[in-house]
Coordinates of C-alpha atoms and ligand atoms in Angstrom, one line a residue:
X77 CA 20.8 -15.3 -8.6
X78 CA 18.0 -15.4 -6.0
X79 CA 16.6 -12.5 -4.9
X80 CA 16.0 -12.4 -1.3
X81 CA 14.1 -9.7 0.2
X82 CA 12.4 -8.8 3.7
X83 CA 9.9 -6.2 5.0
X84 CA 10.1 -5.2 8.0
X85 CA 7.3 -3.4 10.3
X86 CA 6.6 -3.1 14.1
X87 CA 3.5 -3.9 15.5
X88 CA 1.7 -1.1 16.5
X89 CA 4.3 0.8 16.9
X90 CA 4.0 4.2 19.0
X91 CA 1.7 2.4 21.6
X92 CA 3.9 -1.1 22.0
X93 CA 6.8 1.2 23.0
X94 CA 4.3 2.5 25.8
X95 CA 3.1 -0.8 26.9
X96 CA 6.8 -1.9 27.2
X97 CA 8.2 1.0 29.4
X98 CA 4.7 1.1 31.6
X99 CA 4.4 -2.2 32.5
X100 CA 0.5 -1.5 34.0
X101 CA -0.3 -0.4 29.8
X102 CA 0.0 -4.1 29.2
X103 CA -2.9 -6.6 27.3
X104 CA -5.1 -2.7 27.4
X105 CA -6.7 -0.9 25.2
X106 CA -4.1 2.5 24.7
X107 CA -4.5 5.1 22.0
X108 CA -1.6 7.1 21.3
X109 CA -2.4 10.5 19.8
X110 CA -4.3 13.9 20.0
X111 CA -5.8 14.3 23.5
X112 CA -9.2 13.2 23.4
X113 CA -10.4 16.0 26.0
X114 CA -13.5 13.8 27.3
X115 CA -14.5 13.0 23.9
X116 CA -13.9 16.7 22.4
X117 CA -10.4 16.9 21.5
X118 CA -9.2 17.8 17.7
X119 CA -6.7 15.8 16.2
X120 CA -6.3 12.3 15.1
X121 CA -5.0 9.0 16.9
X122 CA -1.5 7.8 15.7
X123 CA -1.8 4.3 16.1
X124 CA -3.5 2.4 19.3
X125 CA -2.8 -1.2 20.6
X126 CA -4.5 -4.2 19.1
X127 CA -6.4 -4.5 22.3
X128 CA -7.6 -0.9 20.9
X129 CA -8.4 -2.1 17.3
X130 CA -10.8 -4.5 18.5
X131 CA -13.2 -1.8 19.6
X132 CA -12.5 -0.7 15.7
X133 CA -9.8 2.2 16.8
X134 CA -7.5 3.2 13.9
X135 CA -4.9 5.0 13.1
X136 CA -6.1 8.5 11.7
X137 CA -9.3 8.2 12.7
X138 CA -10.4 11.4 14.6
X139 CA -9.6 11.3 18.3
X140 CA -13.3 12.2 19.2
X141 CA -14.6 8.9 17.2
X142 CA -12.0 6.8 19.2
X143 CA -13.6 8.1 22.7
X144 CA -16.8 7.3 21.8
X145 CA -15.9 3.8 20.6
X146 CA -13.4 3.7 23.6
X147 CA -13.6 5.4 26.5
X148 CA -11.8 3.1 28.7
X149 CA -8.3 3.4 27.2
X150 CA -5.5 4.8 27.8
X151 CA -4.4 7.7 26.2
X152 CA -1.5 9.1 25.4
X153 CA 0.5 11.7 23.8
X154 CA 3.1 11.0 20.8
X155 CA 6.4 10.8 22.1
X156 CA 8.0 11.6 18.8
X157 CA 11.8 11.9 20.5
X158 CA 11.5 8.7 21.7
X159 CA 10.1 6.9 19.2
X160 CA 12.8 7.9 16.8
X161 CA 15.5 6.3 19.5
X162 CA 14.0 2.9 19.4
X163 CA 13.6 3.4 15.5
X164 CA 17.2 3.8 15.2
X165 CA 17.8 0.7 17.4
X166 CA 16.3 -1.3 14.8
X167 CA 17.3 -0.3 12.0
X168 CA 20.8 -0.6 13.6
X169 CA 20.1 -4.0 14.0
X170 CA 18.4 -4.3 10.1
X171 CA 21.7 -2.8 9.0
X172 CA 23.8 -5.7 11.1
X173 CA 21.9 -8.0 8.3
X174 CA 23.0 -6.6 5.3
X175 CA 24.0 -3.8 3.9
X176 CA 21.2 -3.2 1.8
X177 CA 18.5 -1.4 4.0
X178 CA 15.8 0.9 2.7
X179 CA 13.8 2.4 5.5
X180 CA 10.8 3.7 4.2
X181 CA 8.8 4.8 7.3
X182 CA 9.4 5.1 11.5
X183 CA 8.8 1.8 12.0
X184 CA 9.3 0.1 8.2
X185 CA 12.5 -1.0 6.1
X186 CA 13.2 -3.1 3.3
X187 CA 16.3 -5.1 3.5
X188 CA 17.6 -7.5 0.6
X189 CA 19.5 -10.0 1.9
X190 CA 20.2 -12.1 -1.4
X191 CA 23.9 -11.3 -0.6
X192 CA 24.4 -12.1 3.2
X193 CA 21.9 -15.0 4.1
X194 CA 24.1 -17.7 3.8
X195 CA 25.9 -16.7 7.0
X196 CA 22.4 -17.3 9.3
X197 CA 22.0 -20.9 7.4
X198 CA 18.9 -19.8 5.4
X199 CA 17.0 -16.6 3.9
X200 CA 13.9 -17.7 6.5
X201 CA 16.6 -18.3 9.5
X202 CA 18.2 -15.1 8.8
X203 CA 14.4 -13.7 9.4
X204 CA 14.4 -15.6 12.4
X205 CA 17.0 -14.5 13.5
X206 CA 15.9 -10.5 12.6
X207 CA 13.1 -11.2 14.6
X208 CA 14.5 -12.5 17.8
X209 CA 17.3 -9.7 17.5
X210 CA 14.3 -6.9 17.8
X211 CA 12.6 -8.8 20.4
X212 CA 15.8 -9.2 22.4
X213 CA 17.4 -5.7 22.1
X214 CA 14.3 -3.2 22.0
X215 CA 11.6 -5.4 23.7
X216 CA 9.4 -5.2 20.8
X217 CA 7.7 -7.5 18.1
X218 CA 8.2 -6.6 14.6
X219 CA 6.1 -8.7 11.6
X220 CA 8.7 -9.9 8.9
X221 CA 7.4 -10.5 4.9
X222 CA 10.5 -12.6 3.2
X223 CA 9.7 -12.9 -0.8
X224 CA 11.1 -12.3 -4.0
X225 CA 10.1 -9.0 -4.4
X226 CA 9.3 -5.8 -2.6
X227 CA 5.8 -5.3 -2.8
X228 CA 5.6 -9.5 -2.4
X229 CA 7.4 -8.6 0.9
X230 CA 5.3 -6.3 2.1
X231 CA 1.9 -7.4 1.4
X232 CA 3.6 -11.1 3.5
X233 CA 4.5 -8.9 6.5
X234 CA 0.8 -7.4 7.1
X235 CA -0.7 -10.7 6.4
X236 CA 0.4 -12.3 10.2
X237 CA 0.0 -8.7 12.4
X238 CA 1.9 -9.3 15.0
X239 CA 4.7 -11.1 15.4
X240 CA 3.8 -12.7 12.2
X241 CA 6.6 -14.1 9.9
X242 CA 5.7 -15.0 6.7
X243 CA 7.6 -16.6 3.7
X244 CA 6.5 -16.3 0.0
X245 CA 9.3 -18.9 -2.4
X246 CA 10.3 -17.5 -6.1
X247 CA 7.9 -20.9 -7.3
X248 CA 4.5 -19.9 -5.3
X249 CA 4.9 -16.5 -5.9
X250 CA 1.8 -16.4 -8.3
X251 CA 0.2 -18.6 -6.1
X252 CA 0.6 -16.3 -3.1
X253 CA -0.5 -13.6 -4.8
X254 CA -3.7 -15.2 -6.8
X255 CA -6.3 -14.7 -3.8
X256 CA -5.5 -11.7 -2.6
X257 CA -7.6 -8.5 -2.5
X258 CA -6.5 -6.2 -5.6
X259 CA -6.2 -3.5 -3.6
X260 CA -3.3 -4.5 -2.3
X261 CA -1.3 -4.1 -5.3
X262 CA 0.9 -1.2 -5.0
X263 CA -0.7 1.7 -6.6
X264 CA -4.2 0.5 -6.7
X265 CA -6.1 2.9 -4.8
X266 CA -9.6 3.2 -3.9
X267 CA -10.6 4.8 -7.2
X268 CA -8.7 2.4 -9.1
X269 CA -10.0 -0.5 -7.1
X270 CA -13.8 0.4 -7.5
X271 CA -13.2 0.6 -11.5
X272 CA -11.7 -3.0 -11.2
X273 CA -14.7 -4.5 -9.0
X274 CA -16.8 -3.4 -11.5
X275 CA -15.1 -5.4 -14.2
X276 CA -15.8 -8.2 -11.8
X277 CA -12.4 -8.2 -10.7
X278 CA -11.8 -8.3 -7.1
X279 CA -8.6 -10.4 -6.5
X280 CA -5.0 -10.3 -7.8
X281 CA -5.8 -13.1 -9.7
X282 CA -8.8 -12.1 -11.2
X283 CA -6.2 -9.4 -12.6
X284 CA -3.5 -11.7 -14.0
X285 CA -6.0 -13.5 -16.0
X286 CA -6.6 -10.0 -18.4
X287 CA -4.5 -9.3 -20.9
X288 CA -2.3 -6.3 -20.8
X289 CA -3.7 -4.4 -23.7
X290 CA -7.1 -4.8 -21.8
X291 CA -5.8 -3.5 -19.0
X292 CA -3.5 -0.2 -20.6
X293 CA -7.3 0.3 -22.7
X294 CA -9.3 0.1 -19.2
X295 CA -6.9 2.2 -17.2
X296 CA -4.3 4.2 -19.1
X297 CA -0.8 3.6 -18.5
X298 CA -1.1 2.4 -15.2
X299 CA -2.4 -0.7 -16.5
X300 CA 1.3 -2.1 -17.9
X301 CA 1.9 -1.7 -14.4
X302 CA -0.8 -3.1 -12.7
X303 CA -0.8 -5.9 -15.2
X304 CA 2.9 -6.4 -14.3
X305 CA 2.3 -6.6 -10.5
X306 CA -0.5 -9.1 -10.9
X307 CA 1.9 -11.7 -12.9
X308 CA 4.6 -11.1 -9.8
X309 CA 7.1 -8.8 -11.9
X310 CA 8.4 -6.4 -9.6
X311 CA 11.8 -5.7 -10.3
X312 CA 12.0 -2.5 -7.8
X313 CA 15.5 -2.5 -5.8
X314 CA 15.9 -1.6 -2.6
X315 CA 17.5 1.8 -2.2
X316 CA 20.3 2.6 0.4
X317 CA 19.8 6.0 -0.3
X318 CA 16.1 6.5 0.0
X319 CA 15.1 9.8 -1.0
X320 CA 13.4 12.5 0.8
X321 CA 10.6 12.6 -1.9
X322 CA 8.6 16.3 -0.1
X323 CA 8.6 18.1 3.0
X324 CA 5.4 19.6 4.3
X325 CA 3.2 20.6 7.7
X326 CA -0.1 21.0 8.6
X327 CA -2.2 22.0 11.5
X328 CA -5.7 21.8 12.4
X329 CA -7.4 25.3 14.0
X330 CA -8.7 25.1 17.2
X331 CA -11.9 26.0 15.9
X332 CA -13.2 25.5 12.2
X333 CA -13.0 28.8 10.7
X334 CA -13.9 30.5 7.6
X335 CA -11.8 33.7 8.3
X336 CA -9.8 33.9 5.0
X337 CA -7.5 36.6 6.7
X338 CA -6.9 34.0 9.5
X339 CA -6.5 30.6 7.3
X340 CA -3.9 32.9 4.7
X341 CA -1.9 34.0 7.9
X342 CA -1.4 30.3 8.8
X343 CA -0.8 29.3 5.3
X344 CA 2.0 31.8 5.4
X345 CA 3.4 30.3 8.4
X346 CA 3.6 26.8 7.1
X347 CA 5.4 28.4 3.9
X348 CA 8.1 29.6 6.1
X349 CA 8.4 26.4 7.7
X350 CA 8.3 24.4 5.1
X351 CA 10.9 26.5 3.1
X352 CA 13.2 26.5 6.5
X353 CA 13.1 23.0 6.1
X354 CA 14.1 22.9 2.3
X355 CA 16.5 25.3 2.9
X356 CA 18.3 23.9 6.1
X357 CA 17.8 19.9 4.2
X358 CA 19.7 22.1 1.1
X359 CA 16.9 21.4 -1.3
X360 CA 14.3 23.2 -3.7
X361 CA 11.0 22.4 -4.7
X362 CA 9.0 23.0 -7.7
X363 CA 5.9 21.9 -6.8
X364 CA 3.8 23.6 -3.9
X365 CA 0.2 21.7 -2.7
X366 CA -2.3 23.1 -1.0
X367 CA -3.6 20.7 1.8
X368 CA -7.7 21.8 3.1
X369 CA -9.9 19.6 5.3
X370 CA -13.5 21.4 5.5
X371 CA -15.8 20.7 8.2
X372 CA -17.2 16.8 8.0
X373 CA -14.0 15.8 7.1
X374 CA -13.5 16.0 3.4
X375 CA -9.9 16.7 2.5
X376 CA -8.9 18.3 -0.8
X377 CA -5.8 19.0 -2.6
X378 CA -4.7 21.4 -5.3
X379 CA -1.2 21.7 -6.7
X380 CA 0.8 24.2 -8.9
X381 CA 4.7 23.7 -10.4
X382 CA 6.7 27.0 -10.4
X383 CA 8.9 27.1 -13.6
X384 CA 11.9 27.0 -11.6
X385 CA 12.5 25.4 -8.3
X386 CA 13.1 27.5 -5.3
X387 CA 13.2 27.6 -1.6
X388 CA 12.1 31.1 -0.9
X389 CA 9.2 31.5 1.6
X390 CA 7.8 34.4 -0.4
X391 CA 7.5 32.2 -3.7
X392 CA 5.4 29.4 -1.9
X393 CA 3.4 32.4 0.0
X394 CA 2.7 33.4 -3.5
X395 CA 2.1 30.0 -5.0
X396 CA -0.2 28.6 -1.9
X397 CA -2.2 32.2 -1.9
X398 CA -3.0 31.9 -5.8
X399 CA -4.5 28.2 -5.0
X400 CA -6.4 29.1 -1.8
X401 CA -7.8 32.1 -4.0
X402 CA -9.0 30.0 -6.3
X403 CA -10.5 26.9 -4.1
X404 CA -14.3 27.6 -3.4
X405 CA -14.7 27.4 0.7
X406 CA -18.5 27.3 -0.5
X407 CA -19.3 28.7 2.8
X408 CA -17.8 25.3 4.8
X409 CA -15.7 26.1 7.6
X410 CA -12.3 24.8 7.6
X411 CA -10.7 22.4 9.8
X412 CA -7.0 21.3 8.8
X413 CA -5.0 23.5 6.6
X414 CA -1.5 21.9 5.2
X415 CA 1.7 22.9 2.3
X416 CA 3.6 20.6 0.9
X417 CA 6.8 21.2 -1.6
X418 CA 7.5 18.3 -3.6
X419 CA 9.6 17.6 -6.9
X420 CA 12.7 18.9 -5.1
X421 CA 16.2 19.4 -6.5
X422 CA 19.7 19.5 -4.9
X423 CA 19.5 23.3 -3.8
X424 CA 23.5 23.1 -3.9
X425 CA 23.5 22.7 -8.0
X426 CA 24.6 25.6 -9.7
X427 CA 22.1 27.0 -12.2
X428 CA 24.5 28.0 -14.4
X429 CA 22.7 29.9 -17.2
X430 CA 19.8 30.1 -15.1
X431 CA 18.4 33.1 -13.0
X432 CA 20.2 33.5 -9.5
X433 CA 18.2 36.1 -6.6
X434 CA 21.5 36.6 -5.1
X435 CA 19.5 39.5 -3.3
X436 CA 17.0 37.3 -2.0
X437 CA 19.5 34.5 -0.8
X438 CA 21.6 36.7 1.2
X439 CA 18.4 38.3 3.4
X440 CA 16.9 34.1 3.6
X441 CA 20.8 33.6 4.5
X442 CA 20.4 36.6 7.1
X443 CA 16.9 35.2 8.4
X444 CA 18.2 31.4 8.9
X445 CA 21.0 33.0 11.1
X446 CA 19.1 34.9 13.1
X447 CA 16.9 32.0 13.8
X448 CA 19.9 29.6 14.3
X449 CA 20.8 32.1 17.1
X450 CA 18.0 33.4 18.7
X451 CA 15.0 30.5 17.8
X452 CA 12.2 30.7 14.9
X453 CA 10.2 32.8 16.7
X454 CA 12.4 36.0 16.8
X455 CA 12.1 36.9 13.1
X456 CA 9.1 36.6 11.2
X457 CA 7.3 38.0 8.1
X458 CA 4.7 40.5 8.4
X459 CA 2.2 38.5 6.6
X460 CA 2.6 35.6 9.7
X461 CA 2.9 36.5 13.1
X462 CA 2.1 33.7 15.1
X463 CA 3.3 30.4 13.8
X464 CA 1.2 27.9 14.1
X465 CA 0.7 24.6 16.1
X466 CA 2.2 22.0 14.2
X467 CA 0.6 19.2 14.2
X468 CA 2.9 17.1 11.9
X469 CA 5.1 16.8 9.4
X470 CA 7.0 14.4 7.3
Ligands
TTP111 P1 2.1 1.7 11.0 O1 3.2 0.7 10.8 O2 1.2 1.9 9.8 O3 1.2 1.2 12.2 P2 1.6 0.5 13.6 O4 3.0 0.1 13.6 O5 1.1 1.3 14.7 O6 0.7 -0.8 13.5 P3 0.8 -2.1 12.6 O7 1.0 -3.2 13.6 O8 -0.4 -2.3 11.9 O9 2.1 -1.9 11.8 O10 2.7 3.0 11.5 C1 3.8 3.1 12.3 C2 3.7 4.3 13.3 O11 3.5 5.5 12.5 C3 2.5 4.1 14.2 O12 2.8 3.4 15.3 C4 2.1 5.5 14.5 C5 2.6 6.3 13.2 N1 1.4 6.6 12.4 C6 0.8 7.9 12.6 O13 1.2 8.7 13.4 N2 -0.3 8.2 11.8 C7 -0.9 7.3 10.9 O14 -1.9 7.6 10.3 C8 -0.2 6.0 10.8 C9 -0.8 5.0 9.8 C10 0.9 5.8 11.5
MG112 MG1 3.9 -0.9 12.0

């Protein structure tokens, strides 16, 4: 059978809900994001409007750069609360489609629709159709990729920004694919991307034309896959039940700081939240990563996998202080600080012949009352006084 599958993701999200509920936002410039204090605010812009983008505004790009390159917009704060409603309108409406919807971001969702697009005439009508429902019920345009794949589905739906619908057919699948840029296979990052310019390879096509063994010699075992993508294989489902794959937070100092006392205080805070989270979500984690931005913008990462998952604030204290001892500040100052738990596991599973802290779960039971009844701030850990401004979290 046919597969049928459709990406789904609104233009510029964050700021088109502005525009739409203040009406005077409209066909201008509007950055939503960290306040840009005059051109020295911290932080990074979310997303801005296209009529932003055209000053060369992006999404993540430090607020300060925006307000140089545009100091005539407007800007805005993130309305997180309600940008969650209108993200629940639509998928409400994705879901009305088929029963098949993966959302994989605020404003993103797979659907396949191999099943139910008979009933709207035809897999594009059905997209149609998705389309008009968004624009109808929420006031917003969404861009829609219909192909026979996942990551053909995606790549279609950012090729028409906005309001772009764009269909790829099971027969000119290889021919939809040949001229793109390579970087646009899933996976292919900017490392991997610079190793395949080099070959002279710069499109998807230039790719296909390699054999696989070439490419599983040239890049490890990344290359089946790469080599895969490029002849259109993608046999990825979409998931109903998508996964939370880690939970994390970050914030960025008000000042770039090389106080070590200071940055471990803050590290210790995001531990506890992060291990709130896992613990109120019901997971563990096994792997803790250490997030650090240095003055000028360089980011780094450094990761460590306990031999037994957990969800204990003290254990990822432990973990996150034994990586920030051993990552050289070389005298750089830093800016953004961040914890991450990933490779989580059902925390309701019963280790049977495993160890159990039963001592330890009943105070972290104790601690998630208190909290519960009197708010985060009540009860805290030595080590972290004041929690931190969190900037954000996934
Ligand atoms: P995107 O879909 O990546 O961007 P967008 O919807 O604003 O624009 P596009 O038309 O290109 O799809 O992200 C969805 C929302 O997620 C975006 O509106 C704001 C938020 N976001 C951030 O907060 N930070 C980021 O770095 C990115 C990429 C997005
Ligand atoms: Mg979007």
């Amino acid at each position: 059978m046919d597969k049928f599958i459709v990406h789904v993701d609104m233009d510029a999200f964050f700021a088109s809900v502005e525009q739409r509920d203040n009406p005077e936002y409209r066909a201008k410039p509007v950055i939503v994001g960290a306040d840009p204090k005059a051109g020295n605010g911290r932080g990074v812009v979310s997303t801005c409007s296209y009529e932003a983008r055209k000053f060369g505004v992006h999404s993540a790009m430090p607020i300060s750069i925006a307000y140089r390159k545009c100091p005539q917009a407007i800007y805005l704060p993130v309305d997180s609360a309600k940008y969650a409603r209108v993200s629940d309108q639509v998928i409400n409406i994705l879901n009305s489609f088929s029963p098949l919807v993966e959302q994989v971001s605020i404003d993103e969702a797979f659907l396949d629709i191999s099943d139910t697009y008979k009933i709207w005439g035809s897999a594009y009508q059905s997209c149609v159709r998705i389309k008009n429902q968004i624009k109808e019920k929420t006031g917003l345009t969404a861009s829609v990729g219909l192909a026979p794949t996942k990551m053909a589905a995606k790549i279609a739906s950012g090729l028409r920004k906005p309001d772009g619908l764009v269909e790829v057919k099971k027969d000119g699948l290889l021919e939809f694919l040949r001229p793109l840029d390579v970087g646009l296979l899933w996976g292919v990052g900017e490392k991997t991307k610079e190793i395949l310019n080099q070959m002279g390879i710069s499109t998807i096509g230039d790719l296909a034309k390699k054999s696989q063994q070439e490419l599983i010699s040239l890049l490890g075992k990344n290359g089946a896959w790469f080599w895969q993508m490029s002849q259109g294989i993608d046999e990825s489902e979409v998931s109903v039940d998508h996964e939370v794959k880690s939970v994390s937070n970050e914030m960025t100092f008000e000042e770039d700081t090389r106080d070590k006392i200071k940055i471990e205080k803050e590290l210790a805070c995001l531990c506890e939240l992060v291990s709130d989270r896992l613990r109120e979500d019901k997971f563990k984690c096994r792997t803790i990563t250490l997030k650090i931005r240095l003055e000028g913008f360089h980011t780094y990462t450094r990761a460590i996998t306990l031999p037994e998952p957990t969800n204990f604030s003290e254990d990822l204290i432990r973990a996150i202080r034994r990586l920030f001892e051993n990552f050289e500040l070389k005298d750089k100052k830093v800016r953004l600080i961040g914890v991450r738990a990933s490779n989580l596991s059902s925390a309701d599973e019963e280790f049977l012949f495993k160890y159990k802290d039963e001592k330890k779960e009943e105070v972290h039971k104790a601690v998630d009352k208190i909290r519960k009844k009197f708010g985060r701030d009540y009860i805290s850990r030595g080590c972290s006084v004041e929690p931190p401004d969190v900037i954000s979290r996934d």
